[in-house]
Short mmCIF file of C-alpha atoms in Angstrom, two decimals:
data_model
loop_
_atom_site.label_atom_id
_atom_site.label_comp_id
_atom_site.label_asym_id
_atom_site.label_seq_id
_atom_site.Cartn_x
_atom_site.Cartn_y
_atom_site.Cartn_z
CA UNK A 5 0.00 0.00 0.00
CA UNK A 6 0.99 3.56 -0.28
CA UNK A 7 2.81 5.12 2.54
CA UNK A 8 1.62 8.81 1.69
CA UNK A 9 -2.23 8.97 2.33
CA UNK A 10 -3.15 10.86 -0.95
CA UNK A 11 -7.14 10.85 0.61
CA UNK A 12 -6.20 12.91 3.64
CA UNK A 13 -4.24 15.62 1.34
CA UNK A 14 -5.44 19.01 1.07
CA UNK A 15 -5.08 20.40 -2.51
CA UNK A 16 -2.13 22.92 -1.69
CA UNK A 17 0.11 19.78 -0.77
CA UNK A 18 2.04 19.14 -4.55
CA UNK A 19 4.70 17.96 -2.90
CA UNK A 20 3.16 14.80 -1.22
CA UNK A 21 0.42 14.28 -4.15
CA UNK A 22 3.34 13.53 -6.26
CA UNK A 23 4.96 11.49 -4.10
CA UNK A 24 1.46 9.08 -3.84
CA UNK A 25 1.53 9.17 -7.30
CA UNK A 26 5.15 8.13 -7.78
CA UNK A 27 5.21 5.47 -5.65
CA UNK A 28 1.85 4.09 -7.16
CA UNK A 29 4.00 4.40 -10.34
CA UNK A 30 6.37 2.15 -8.88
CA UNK A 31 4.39 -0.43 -7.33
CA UNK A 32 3.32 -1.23 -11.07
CA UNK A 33 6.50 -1.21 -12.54
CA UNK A 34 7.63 -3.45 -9.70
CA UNK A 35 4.64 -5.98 -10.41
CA UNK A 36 5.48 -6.08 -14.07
CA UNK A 37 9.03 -6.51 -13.46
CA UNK A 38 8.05 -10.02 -11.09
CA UNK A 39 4.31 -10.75 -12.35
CA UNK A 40 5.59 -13.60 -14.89
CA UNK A 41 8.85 -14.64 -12.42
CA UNK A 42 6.74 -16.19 -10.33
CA UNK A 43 2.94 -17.84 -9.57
CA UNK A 44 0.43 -15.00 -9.58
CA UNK A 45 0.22 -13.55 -6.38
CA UNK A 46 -3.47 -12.74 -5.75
CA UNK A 47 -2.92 -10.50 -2.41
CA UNK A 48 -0.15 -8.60 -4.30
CA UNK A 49 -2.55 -7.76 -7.27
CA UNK A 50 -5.41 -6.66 -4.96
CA UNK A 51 -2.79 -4.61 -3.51
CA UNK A 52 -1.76 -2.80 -6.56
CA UNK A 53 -5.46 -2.06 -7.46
CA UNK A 54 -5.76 -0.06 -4.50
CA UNK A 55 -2.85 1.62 -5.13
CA UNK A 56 -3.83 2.85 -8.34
CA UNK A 57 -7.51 3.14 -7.37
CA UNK A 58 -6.38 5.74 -4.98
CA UNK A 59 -4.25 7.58 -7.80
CA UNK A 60 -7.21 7.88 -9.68
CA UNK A 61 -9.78 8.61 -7.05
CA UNK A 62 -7.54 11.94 -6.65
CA UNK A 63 -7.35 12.34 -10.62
CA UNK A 64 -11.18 12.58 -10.65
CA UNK A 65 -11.84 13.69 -7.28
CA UNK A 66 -8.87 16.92 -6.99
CA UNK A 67 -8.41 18.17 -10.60
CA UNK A 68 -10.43 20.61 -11.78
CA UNK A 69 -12.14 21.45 -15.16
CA UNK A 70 -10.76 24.35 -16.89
CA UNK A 71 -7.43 25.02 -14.39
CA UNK A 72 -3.96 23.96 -15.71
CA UNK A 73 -1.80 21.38 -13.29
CA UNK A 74 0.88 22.38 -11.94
CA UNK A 75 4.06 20.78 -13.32
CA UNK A 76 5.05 18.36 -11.03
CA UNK A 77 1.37 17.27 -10.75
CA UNK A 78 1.09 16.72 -14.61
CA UNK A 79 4.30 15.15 -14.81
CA UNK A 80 3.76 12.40 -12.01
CA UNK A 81 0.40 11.74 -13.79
CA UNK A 82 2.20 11.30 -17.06
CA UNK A 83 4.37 8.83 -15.39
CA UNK A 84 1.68 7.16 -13.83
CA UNK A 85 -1.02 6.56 -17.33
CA UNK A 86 2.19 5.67 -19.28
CA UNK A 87 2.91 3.03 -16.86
CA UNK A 88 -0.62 2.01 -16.26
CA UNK A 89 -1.31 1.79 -19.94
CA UNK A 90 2.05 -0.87 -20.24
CA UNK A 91 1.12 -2.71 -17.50
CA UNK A 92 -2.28 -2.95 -19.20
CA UNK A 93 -0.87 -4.10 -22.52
CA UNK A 94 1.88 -6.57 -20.90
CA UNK A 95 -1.57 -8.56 -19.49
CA UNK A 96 -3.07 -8.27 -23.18
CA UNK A 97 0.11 -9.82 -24.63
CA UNK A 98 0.10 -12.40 -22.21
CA UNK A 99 -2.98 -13.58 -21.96
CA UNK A 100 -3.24 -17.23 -21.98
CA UNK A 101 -0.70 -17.00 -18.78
CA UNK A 102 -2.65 -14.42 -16.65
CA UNK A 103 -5.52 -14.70 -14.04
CA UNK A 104 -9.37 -14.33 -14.45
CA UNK A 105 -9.03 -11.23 -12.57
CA UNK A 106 -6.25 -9.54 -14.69
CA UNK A 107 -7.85 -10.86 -18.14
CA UNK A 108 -11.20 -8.78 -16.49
CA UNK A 109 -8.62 -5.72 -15.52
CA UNK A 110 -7.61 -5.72 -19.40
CA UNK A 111 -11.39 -6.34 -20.89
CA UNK A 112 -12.37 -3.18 -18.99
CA UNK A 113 -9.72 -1.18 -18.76
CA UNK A 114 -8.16 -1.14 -22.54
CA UNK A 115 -10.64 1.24 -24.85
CA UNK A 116 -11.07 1.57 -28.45
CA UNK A 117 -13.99 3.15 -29.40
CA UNK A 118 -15.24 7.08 -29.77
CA UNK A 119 -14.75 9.84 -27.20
CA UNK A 120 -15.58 13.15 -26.49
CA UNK A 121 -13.85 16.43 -24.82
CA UNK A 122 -14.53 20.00 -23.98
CA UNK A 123 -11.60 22.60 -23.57
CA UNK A 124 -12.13 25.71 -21.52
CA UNK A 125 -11.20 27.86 -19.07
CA UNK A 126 -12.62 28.28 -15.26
CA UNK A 127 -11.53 32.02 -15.78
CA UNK A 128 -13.94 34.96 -15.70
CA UNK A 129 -11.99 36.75 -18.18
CA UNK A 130 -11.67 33.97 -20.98
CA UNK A 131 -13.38 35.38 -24.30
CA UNK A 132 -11.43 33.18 -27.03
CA UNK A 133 -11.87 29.88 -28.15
CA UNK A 134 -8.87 27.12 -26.21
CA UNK A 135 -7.14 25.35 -28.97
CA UNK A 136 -6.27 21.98 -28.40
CA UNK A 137 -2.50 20.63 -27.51
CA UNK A 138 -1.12 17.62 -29.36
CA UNK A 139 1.47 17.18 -26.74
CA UNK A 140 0.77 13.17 -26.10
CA UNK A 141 0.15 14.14 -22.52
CA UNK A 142 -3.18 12.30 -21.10
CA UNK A 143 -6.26 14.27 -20.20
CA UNK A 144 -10.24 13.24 -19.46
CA UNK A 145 -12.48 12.14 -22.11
CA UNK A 146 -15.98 11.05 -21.95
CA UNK A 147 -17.97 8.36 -23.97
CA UNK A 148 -20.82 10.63 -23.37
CA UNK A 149 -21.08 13.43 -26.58
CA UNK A 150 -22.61 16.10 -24.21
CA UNK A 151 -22.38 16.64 -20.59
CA UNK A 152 -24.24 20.08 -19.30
CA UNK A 153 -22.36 19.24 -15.80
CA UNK A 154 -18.26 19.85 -17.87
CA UNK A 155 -20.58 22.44 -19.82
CA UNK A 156 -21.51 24.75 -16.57
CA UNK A 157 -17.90 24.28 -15.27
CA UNK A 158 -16.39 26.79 -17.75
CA UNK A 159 -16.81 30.37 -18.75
CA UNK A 160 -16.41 32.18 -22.08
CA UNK A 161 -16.16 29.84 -25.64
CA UNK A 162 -15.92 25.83 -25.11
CA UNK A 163 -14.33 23.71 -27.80
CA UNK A 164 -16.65 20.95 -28.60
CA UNK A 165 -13.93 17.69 -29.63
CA UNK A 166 -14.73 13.73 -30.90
CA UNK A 167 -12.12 11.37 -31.37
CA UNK A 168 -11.68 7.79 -32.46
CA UNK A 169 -9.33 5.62 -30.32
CA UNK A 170 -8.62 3.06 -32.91
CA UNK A 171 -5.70 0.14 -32.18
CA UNK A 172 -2.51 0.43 -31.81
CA UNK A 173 -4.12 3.24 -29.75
CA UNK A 174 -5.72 2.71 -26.39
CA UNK A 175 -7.55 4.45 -23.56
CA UNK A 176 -7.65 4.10 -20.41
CA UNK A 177 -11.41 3.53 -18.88
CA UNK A 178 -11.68 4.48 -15.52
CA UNK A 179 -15.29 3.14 -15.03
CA UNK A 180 -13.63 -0.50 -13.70
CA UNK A 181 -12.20 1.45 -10.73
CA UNK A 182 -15.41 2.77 -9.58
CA UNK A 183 -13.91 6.39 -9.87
CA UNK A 184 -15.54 8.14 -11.96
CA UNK A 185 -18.38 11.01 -12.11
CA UNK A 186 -21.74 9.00 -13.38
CA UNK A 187 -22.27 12.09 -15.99
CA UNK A 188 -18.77 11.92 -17.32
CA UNK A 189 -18.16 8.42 -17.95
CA UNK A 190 -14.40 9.23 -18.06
CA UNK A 191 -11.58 7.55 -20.20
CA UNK A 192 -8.35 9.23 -20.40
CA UNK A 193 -6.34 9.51 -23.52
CA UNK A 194 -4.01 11.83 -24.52
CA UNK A 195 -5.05 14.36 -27.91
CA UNK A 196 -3.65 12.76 -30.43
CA UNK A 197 -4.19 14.82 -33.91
CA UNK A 198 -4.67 12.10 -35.92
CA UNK A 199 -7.15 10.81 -33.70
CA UNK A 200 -8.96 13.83 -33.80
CA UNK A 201 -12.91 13.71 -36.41
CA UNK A 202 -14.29 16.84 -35.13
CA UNK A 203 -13.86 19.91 -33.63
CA UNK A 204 -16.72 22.23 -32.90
CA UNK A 205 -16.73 26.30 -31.39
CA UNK A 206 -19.24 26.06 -28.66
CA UNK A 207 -21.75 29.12 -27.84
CA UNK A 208 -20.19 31.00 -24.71
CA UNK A 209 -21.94 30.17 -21.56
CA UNK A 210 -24.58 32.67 -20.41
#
């Protein structure tokens, strides 16, 4: 288990969040490194789903719509999906050798399908339009098209995105862990231009 409590953190504490998140990173890394050393350990994998559980509970519960991360934060989540997203795939490519409960981590957790974004700002004095970043680094999608909850979150223009997570591309479905908003049915995925099949200017909130 984690030895910093990310669930008792306030949000000003950076410093400890990404030290959660790091060592979450880590617990993966080390269960990939002896997962297929050795007979599957069942107490070790429940384990590790807390771990990451808990990583994500703060990803959905402590980062808000329409506010930047701070640097550290963003990296240590970076770290973290990357990982998460090997570990995920390693299972995949393995799977006549893994357990009933990792195949059902993988059947869940891997996505291919459609998604949907909005990009905006929780700032009074936004009037322009946020262009996306194709910088590979993951962010919240939905597989819901429109959500008036992320809608009423920002102020000024919204941009309106839909993109097709197609293989050798996957997201990352959060809805296993239990995490997730109901209305946002969240996935995370980086923006990937050539994933991207629409982009729409939304109206600016009244």
């Amino acid at each position: 288990m984690l030895s910093v409590d990310l669930r008792s953190l306030w949000g000003n504490q950076t410093k400890e969040m990404c030290m959660g998140i790091d060592e979450a990173t880590l617990h993966i890394n080390q269960y990939m490194k002896e997962r297929f050393l050795k007979r599957n350990d069942k107490v070790a994998f429940k384990e590790l789903l807390k771990d990451i559980t808990i990583v994500l509970e703060m990803w959905t519960g402590t980062t808000y719509v329409g506010c930047p991360k701070e640097e550290c934060i963003e990296k240590a989540y970076q770290n973290f999906f990357e990982t998460l997203l090997s570990f995920l795939l390693i299972l995949k490519d393995n799977n006549p050798l893994i357990s009933r409960q990792e195949k059902k981590l993988v059947e869940h957790c891997l996505y291919n399908g459609i998604l949907y974004r909005y990009i905006g700002s929780d700032s009074l004095d936004n009037k322009e339009n946020i262009k996306p970043r194709y910088n590979g680094i993951y962010v919240s999608w939905s597989k819901n098209p429109q959500s008036d909850y992320l809608e009423s979150k920002f102020y000024g223009p919204i941009t309106w995105m839909k993109c097709s997570v197609k293989k050798p591309f996957y997201g990352i479905d959060l809805s296993f862990f239990g995490v997730s908003r109901e209305e946002e049915n969240e996935v995370v995925f980086p923006t990937i231009k050539e994933c991207i099949i629409d982009i729409k200017d939304l109206k600016e909130n009244e």
